[in-house]
mmCIF file of C-alpha atoms in Angstrom:
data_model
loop_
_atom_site.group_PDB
_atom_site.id
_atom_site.type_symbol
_atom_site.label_atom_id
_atom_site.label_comp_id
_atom_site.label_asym_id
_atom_site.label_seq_id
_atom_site.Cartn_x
_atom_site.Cartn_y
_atom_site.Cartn_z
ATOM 1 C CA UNK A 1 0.000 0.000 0.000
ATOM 2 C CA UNK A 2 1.330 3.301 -0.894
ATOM 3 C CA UNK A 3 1.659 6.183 2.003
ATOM 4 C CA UNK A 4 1.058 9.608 1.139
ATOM 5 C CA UNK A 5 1.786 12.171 3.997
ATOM 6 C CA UNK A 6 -1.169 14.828 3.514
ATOM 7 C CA UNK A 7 1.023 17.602 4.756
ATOM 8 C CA UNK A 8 3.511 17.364 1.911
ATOM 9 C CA UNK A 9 4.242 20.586 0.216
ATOM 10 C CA UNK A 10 1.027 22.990 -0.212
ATOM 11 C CA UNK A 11 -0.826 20.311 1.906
ATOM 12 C CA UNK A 12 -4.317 20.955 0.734
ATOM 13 C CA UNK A 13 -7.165 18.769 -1.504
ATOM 14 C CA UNK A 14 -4.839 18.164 -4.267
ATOM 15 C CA UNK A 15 -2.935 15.885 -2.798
ATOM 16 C CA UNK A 16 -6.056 13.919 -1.693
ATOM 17 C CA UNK A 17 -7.742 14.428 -5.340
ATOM 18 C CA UNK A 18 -4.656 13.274 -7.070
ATOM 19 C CA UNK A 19 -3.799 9.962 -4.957
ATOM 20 C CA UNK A 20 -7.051 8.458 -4.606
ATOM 21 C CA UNK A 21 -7.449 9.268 -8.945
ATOM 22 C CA UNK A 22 -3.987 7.123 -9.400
ATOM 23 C CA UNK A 23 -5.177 4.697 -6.917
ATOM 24 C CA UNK A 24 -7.726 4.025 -9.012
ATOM 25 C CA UNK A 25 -6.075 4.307 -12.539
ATOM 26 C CA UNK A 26 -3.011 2.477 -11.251
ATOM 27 C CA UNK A 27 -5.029 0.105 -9.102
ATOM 28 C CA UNK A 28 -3.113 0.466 -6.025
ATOM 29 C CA UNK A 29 -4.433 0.816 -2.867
ATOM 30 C CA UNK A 30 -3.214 3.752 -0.679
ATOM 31 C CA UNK A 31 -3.172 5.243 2.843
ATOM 32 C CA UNK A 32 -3.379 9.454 2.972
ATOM 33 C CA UNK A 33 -1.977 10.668 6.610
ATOM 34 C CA UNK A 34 -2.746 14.294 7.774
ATOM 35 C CA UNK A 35 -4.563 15.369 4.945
ATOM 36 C CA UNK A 36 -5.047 19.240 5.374
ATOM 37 C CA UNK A 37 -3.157 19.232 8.223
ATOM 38 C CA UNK A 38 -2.179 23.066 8.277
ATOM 39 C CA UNK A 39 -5.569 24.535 7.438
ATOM 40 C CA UNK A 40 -7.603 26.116 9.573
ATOM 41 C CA UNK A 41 -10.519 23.651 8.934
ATOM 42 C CA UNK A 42 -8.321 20.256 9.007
ATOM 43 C CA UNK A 43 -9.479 17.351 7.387
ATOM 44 C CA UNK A 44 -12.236 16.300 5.076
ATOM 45 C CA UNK A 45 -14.571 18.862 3.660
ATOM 46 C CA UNK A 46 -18.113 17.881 1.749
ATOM 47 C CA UNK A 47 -16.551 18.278 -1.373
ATOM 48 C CA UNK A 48 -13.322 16.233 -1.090
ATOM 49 C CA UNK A 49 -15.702 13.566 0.564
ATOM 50 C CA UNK A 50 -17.999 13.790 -2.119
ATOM 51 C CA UNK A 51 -14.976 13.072 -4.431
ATOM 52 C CA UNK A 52 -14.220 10.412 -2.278
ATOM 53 C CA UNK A 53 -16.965 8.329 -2.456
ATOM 54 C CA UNK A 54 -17.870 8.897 -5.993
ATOM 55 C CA UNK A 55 -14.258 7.468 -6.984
ATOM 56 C CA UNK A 56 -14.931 4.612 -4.974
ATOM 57 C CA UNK A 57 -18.596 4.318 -6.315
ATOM 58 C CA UNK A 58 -16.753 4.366 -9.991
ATOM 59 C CA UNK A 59 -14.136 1.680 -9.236
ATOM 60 C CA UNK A 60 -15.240 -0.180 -6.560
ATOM 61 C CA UNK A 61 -13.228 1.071 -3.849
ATOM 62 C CA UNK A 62 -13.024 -0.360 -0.059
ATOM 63 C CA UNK A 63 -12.792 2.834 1.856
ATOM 64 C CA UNK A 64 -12.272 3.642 5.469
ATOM 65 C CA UNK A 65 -11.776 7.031 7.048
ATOM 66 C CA UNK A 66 -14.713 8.658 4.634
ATOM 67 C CA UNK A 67 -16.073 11.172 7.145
ATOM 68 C CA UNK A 68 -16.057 14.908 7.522
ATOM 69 C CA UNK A 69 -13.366 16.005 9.754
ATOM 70 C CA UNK A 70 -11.488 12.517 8.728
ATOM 71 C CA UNK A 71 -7.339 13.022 8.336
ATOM 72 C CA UNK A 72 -6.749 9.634 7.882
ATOM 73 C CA UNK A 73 -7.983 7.403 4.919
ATOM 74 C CA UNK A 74 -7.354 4.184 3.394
ATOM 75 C CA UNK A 75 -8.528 3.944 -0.103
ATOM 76 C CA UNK A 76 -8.463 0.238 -2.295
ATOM 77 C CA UNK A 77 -9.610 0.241 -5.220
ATOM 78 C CA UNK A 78 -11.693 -2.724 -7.189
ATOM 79 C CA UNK A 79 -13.439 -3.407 -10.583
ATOM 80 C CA UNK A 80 -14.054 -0.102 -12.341
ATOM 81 C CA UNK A 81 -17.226 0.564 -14.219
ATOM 82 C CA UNK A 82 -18.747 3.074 -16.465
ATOM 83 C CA UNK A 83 -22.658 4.914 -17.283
ATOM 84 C CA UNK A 84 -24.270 7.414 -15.806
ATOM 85 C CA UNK A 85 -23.988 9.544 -12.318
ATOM 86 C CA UNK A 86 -25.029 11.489 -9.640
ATOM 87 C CA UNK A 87 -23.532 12.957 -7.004
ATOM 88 C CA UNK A 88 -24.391 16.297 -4.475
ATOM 89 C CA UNK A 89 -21.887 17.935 -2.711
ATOM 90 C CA UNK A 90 -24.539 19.555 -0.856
ATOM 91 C CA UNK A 91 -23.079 22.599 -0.075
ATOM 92 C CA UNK A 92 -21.025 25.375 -2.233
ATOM 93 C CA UNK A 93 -17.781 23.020 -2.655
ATOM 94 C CA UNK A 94 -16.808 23.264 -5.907
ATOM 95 C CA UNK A 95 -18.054 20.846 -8.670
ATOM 96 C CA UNK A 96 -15.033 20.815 -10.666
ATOM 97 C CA UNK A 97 -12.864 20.136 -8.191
ATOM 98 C CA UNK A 98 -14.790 16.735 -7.549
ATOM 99 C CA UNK A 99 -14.567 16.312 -11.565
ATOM 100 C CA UNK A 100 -10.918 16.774 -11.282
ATOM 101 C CA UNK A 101 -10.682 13.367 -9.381
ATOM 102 C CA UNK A 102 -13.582 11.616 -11.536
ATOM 103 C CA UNK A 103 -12.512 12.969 -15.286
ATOM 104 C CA UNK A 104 -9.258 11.410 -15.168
ATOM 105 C CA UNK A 105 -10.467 7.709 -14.047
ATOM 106 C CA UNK A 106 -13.620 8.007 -16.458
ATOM 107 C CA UNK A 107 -10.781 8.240 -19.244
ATOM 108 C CA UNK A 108 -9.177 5.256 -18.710
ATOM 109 C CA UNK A 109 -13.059 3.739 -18.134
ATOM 110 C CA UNK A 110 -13.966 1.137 -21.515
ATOM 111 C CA UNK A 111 -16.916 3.445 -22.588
ATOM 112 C CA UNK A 112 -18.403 6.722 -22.307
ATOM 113 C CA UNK A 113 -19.573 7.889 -19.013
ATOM 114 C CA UNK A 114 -21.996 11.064 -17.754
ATOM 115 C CA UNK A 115 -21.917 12.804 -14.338
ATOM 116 C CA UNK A 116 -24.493 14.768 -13.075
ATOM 117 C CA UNK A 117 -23.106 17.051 -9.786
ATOM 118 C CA UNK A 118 -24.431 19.517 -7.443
ATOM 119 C CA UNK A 119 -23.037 21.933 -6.124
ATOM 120 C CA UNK A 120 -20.516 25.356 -6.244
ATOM 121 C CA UNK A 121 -20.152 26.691 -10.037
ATOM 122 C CA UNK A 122 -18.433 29.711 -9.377
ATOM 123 C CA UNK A 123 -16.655 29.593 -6.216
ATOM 124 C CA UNK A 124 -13.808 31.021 -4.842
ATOM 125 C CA UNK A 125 -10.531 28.737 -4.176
ATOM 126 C CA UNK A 126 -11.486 26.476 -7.489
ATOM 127 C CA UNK A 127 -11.957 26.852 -11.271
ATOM 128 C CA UNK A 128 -15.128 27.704 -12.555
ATOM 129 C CA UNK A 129 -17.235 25.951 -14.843
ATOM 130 C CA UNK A 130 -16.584 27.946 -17.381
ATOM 131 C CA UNK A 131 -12.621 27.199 -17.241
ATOM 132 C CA UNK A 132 -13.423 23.743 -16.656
ATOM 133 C CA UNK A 133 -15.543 23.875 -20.120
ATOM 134 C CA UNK A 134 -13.406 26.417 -22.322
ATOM 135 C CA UNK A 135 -9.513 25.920 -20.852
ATOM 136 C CA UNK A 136 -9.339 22.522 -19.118
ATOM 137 C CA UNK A 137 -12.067 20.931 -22.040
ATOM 138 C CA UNK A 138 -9.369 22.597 -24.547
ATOM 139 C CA UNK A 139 -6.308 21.446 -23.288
ATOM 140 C CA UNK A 140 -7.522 18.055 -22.899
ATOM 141 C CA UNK A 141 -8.984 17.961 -26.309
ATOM 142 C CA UNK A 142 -5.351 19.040 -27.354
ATOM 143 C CA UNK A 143 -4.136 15.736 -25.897
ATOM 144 C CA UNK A 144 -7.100 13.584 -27.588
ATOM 145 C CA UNK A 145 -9.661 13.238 -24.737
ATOM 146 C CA UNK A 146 -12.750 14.734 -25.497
ATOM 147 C CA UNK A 147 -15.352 16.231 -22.822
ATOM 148 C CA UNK A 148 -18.299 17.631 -22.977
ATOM 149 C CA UNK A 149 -20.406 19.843 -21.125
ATOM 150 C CA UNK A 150 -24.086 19.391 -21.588
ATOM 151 C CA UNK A 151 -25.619 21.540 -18.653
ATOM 152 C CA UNK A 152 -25.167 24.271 -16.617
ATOM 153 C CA UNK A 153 -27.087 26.037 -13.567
ATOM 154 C CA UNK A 154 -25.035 28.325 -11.335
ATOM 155 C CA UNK A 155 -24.299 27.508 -7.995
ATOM 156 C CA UNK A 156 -22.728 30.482 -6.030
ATOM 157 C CA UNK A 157 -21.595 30.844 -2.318
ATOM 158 C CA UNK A 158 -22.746 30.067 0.320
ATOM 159 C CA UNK A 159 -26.376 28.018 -0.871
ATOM 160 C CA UNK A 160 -24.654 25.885 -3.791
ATOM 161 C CA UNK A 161 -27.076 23.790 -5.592
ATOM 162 C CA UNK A 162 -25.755 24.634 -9.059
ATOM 163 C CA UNK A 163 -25.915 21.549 -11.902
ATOM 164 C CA UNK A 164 -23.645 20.498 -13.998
ATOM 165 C CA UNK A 165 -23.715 17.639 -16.538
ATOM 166 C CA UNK A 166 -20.113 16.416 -18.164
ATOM 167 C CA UNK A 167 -19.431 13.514 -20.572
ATOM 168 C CA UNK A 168 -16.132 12.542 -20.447
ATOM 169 C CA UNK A 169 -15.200 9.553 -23.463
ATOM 170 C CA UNK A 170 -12.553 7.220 -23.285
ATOM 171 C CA UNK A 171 -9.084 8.779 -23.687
ATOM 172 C CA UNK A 172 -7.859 6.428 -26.653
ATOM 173 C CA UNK A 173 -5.783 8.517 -29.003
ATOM 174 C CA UNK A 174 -3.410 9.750 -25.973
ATOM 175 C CA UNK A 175 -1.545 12.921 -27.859
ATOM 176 C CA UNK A 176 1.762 14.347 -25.983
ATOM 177 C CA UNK A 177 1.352 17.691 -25.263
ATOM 178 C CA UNK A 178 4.523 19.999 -26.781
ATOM 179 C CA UNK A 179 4.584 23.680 -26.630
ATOM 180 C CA UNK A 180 7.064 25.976 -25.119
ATOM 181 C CA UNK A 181 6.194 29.363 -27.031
ATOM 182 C CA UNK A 182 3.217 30.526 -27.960
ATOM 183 C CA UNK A 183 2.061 31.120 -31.789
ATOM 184 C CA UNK A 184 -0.359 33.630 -32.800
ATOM 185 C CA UNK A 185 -2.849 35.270 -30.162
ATOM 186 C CA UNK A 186 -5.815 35.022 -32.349
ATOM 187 C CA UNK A 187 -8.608 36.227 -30.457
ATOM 188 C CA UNK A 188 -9.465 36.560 -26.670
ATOM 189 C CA UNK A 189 -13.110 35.533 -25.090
ATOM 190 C CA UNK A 190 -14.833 36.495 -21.875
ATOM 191 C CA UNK A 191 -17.747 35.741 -20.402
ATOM 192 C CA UNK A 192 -19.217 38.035 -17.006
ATOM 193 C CA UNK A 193 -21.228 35.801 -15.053
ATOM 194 C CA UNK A 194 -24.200 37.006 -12.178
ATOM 195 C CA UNK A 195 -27.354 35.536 -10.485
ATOM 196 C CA UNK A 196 -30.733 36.744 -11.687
ATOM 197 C CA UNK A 197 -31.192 38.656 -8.378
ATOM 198 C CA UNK A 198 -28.231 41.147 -9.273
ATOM 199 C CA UNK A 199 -29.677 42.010 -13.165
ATOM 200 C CA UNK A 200 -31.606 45.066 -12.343
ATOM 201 C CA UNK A 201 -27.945 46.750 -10.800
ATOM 202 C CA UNK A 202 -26.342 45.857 -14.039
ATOM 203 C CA UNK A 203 -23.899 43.922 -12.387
ATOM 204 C CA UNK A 204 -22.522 41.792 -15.716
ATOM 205 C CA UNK A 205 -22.586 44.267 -17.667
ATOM 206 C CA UNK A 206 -20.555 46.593 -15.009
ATOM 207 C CA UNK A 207 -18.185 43.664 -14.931
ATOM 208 C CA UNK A 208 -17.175 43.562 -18.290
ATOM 209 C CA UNK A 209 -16.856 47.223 -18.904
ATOM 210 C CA UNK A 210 -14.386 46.932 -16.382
ATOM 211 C CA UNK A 211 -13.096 44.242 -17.650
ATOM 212 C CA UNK A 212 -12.616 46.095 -21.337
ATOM 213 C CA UNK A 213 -11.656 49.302 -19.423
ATOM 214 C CA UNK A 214 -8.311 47.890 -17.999
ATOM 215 C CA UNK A 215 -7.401 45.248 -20.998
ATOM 216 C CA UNK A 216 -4.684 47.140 -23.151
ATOM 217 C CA UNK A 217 -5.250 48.242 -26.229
ATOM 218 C CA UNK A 218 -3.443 45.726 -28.499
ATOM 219 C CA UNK A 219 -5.475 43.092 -26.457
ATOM 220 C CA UNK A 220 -8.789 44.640 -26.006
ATOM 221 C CA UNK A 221 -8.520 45.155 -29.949
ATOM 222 C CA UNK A 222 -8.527 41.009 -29.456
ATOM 223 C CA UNK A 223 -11.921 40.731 -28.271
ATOM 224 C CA UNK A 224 -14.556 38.423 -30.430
ATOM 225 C CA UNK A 225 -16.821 36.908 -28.347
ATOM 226 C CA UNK A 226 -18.071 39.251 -25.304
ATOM 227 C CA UNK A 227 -20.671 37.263 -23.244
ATOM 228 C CA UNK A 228 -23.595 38.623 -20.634
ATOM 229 C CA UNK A 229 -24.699 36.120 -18.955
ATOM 230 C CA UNK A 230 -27.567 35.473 -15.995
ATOM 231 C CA UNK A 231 -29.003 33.122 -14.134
ATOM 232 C CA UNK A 232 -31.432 31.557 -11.636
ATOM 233 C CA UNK A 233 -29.387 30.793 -8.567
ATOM 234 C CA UNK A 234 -30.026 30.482 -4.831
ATOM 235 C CA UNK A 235 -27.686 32.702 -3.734
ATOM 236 C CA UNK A 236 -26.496 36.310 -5.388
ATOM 237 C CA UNK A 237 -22.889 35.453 -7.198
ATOM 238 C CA UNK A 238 -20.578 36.733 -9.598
ATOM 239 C CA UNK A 239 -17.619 35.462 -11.944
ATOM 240 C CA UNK A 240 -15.685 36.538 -15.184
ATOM 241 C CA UNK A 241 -13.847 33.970 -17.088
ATOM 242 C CA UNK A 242 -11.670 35.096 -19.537
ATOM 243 C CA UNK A 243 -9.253 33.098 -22.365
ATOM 244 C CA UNK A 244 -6.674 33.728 -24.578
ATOM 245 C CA UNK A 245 -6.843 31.858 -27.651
ATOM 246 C CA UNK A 246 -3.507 30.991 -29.309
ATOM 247 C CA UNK A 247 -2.872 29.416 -32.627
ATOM 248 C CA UNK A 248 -1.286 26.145 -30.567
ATOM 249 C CA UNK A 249 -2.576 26.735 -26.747
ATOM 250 C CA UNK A 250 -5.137 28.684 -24.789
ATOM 251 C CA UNK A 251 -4.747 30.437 -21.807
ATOM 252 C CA UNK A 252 -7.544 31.371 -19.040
ATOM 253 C CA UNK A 253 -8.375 33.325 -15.755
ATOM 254 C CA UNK A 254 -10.980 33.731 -13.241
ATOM 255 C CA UNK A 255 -12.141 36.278 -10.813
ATOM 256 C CA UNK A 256 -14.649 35.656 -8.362
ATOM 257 C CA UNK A 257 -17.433 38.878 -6.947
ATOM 258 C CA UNK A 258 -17.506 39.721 -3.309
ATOM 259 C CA UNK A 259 -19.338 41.742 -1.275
ATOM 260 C CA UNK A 260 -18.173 45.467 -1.350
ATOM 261 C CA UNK A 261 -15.858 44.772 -4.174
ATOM 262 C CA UNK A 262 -17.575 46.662 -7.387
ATOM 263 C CA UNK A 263 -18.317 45.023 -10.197
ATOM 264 C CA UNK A 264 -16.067 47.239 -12.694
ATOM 265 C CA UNK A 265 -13.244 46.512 -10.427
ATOM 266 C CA UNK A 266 -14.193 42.778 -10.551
ATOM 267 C CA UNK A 267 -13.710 42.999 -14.286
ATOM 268 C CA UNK A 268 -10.611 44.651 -14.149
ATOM 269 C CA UNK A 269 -8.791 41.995 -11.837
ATOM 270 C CA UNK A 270 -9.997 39.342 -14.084
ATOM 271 C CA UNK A 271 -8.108 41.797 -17.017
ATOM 272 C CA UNK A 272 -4.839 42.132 -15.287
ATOM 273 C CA UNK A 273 -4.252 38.183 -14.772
ATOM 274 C CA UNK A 274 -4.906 37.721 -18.261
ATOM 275 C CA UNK A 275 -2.302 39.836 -19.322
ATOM 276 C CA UNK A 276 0.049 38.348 -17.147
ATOM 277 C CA UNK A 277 -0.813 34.995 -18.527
ATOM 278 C CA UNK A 278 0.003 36.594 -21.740
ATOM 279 C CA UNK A 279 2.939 38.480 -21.080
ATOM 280 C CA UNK A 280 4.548 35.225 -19.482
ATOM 281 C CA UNK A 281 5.049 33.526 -22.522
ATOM 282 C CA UNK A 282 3.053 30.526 -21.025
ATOM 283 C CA UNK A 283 1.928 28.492 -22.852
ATOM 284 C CA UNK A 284 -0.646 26.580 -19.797
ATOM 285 C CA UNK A 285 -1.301 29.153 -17.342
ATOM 286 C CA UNK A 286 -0.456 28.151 -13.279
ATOM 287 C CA UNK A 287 -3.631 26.823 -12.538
ATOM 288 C CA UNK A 288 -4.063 24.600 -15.671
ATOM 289 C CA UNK A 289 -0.222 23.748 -15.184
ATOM 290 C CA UNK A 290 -0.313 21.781 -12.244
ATOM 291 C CA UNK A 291 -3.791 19.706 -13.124
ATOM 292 C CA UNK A 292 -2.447 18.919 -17.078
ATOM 293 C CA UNK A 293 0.623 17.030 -15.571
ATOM 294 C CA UNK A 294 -1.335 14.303 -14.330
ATOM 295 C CA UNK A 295 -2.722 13.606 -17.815
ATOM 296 C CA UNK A 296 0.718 14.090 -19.497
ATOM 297 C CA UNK A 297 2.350 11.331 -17.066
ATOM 298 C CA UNK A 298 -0.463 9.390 -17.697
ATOM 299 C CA UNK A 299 -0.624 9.597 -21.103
ATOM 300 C CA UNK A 300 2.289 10.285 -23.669
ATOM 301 C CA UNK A 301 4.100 12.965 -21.521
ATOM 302 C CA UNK A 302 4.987 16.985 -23.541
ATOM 303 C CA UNK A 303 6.421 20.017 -22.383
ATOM 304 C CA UNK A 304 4.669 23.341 -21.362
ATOM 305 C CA UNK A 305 6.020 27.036 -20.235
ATOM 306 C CA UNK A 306 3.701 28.210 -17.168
ATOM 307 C CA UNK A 307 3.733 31.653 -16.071
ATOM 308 C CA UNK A 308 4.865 30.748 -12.468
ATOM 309 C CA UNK A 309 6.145 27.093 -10.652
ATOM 310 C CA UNK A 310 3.466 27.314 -7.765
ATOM 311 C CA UNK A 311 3.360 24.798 -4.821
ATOM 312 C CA UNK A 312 0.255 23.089 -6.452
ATOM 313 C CA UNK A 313 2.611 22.279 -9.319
ATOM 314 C CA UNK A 314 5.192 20.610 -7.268
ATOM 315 C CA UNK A 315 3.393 18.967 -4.930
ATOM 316 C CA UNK A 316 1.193 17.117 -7.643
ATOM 317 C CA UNK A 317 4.497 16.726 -9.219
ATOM 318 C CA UNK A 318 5.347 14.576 -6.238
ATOM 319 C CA UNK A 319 2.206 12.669 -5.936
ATOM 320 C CA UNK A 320 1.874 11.397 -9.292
ATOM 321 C CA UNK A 321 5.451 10.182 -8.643
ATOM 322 C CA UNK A 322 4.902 7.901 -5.942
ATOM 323 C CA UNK A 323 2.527 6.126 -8.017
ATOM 324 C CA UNK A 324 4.845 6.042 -11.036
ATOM 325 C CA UNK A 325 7.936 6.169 -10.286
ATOM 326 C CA UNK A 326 9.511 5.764 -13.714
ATOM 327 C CA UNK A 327 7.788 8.950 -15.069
ATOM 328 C CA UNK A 328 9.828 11.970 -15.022
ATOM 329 C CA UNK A 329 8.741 15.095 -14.026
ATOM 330 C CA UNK A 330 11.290 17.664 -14.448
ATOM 331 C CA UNK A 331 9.952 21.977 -13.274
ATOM 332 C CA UNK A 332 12.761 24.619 -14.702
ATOM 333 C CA UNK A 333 11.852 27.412 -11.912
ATOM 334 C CA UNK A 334 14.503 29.528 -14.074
ATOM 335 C CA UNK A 335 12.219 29.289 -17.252
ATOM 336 C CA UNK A 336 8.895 27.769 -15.528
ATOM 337 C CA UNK A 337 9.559 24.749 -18.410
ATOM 338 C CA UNK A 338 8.201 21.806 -17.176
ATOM 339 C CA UNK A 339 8.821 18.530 -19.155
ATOM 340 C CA UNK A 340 7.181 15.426 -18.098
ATOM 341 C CA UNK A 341 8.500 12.211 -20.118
ATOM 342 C CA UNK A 342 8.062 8.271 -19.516
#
């Protein structure tokens, strides 16, 4: 049984989501000690629970230690199987960050299989469903596995209750991923995002005028598709997503609303990351950076330029290597090149 200390580098979900997905893929059981040791709510949350079980439901895991609060688990996994889902997080936790332990065995799964989740959309701390969709769906289509996303209804803090349906089809053409320097920005994308309850304050539109407002020129000249969007939701929310489209790579950003933080300055937060994305010379921004190596060891490895080497990035670097050893992960922190080969 493999032993992964919980505290080990950034010492948050990651680590959980990433073990118990190559436990699973790899079929080896494994043991998680202090997991989220250091934060101030220690252990297991809804949604990394959620994640839990539905990985286990998916591959017929033995599981002990499945409890909110838990910081010890034992995970083994069994037969795998495919079809359709459903799982509630029942609370705001984050929907994609429960795909990001489910999408990766569902590729390896022997036919096509649909999850249906509840929860967070558009949450702080996680990507957004929009990322998920236009930036995670793209770079994963760039490495042949396709995803889909068939439904959305916005789930903001602190009620939740957002839907979200996702395909995900078996990952059989496995493409290495190999791009160091971008080619061509050809046109940038962003979508403002707000519950129903905040349309009469023109809150979406507020966003991305601010949004536009602070984009340079040379980039706000990049602008195709500019999207409004509302919807019912339990509780008030915001988001802007935002994406760089390059000829061989695409690039994205979030920013989340909060109270007493206006709308136009919202927009213009979400504008500044994306021109540091940009202006990096990445080529898979920092939060796509340290999800995509999983796939790439997995699969038929590549090299990528990130705008920064964050903790995420090496701790998931060290995870995935505990469960294959002979991959090799190698993070440049003097050019952020990370090259991941078999």
């Amino acid at each position: 049984m493999i032993k992964i200390d919980g505290a080990q580098g950034e010492g948050g979900g990651q680590i959980l989501r990433t073990a118990i997905t190559l436990s699973c893929i790899t079929n080896k059981p494994v043991r998680i000690i202090n997991i989220r040791r250091g934060r101030s709510k220690p252990g297991l949350s809804a949604q990394h629970l959620t994640g839990i079980n539905a990985a286990a439901k998916i591959c017929g895991a033995n599981v002990t230690g499945n409890r909110l609060g838990s910081m010890e688990l034992e995970f083994t996994p069994g037969a795998h199987i495919h079809g359709k889902f459903q799982f509630n997080v029942g609370t705001a936790g984050s929907v994609t960050l429960v795909l990001q332990t489910l999408v990766p065995i569902a590729a390896f799964g022997k036919d096509v299989s649909t999850f249906e989740i509840i929860g967070g959309t558009d949450v702080k701390f996680a990507p957004t469903i929009d990322y998920f969709e236009h930036v995670f769906g793209r770079n994963m289509k760039i490495i042949g596995l396709n995803i889909s996303v068939d439904e959305v209804k916005r789930g903001f803090y602190p009620k939740g209750n957002g839907k979200v349906r996702i395909v995900v089809y078996p990952w059989k053409d496995r493409t290495a991923f190999d791009a160091i320097s971008q080619k061509n920005l050809e046109h940038i994308d962003v979508h403002s995002i707000c519950s129903d309850g905040l349309r009469n304050s023109q809150v979406a539109e507020r966003q991305l005028a601010g949004f536009k407002e602070e984009l340079s020129k040379p980039y706000r000249d990049k602008i195709l598709e500019q999207k409004v969007i509302y919807g019912p939701s339990l509780s008030n929310g915001t988001s802007v997503h935002a994406h760089a489209h390059f000829k061989n790579c695409k690039l994205g950003v979030v920013e989340i609303g909060e109270r007493r933080v206006k709308a136009e300055e919202v927009g213009a937060i979400c504008a500044e990351m994306l021109e540091e994305e940009i202006e990096s010379g990445a080529t898979v921004d920092h939060r796509m950076a340290d999800q995509i190596i999983l796939f790439l060891a997995l699969g038929n490895g590549g090299k990528f330029r990130t705008s920064r080497i964050s903790n995420h990035l090496k701790t998931n670097a060290w995870v995935i290597q505990q469960f294959l050893p002979k991959v090799s992960i190698n993070i440049n922190e003097t050019t952020n090149v990370v090259n991941i080969t078999q």
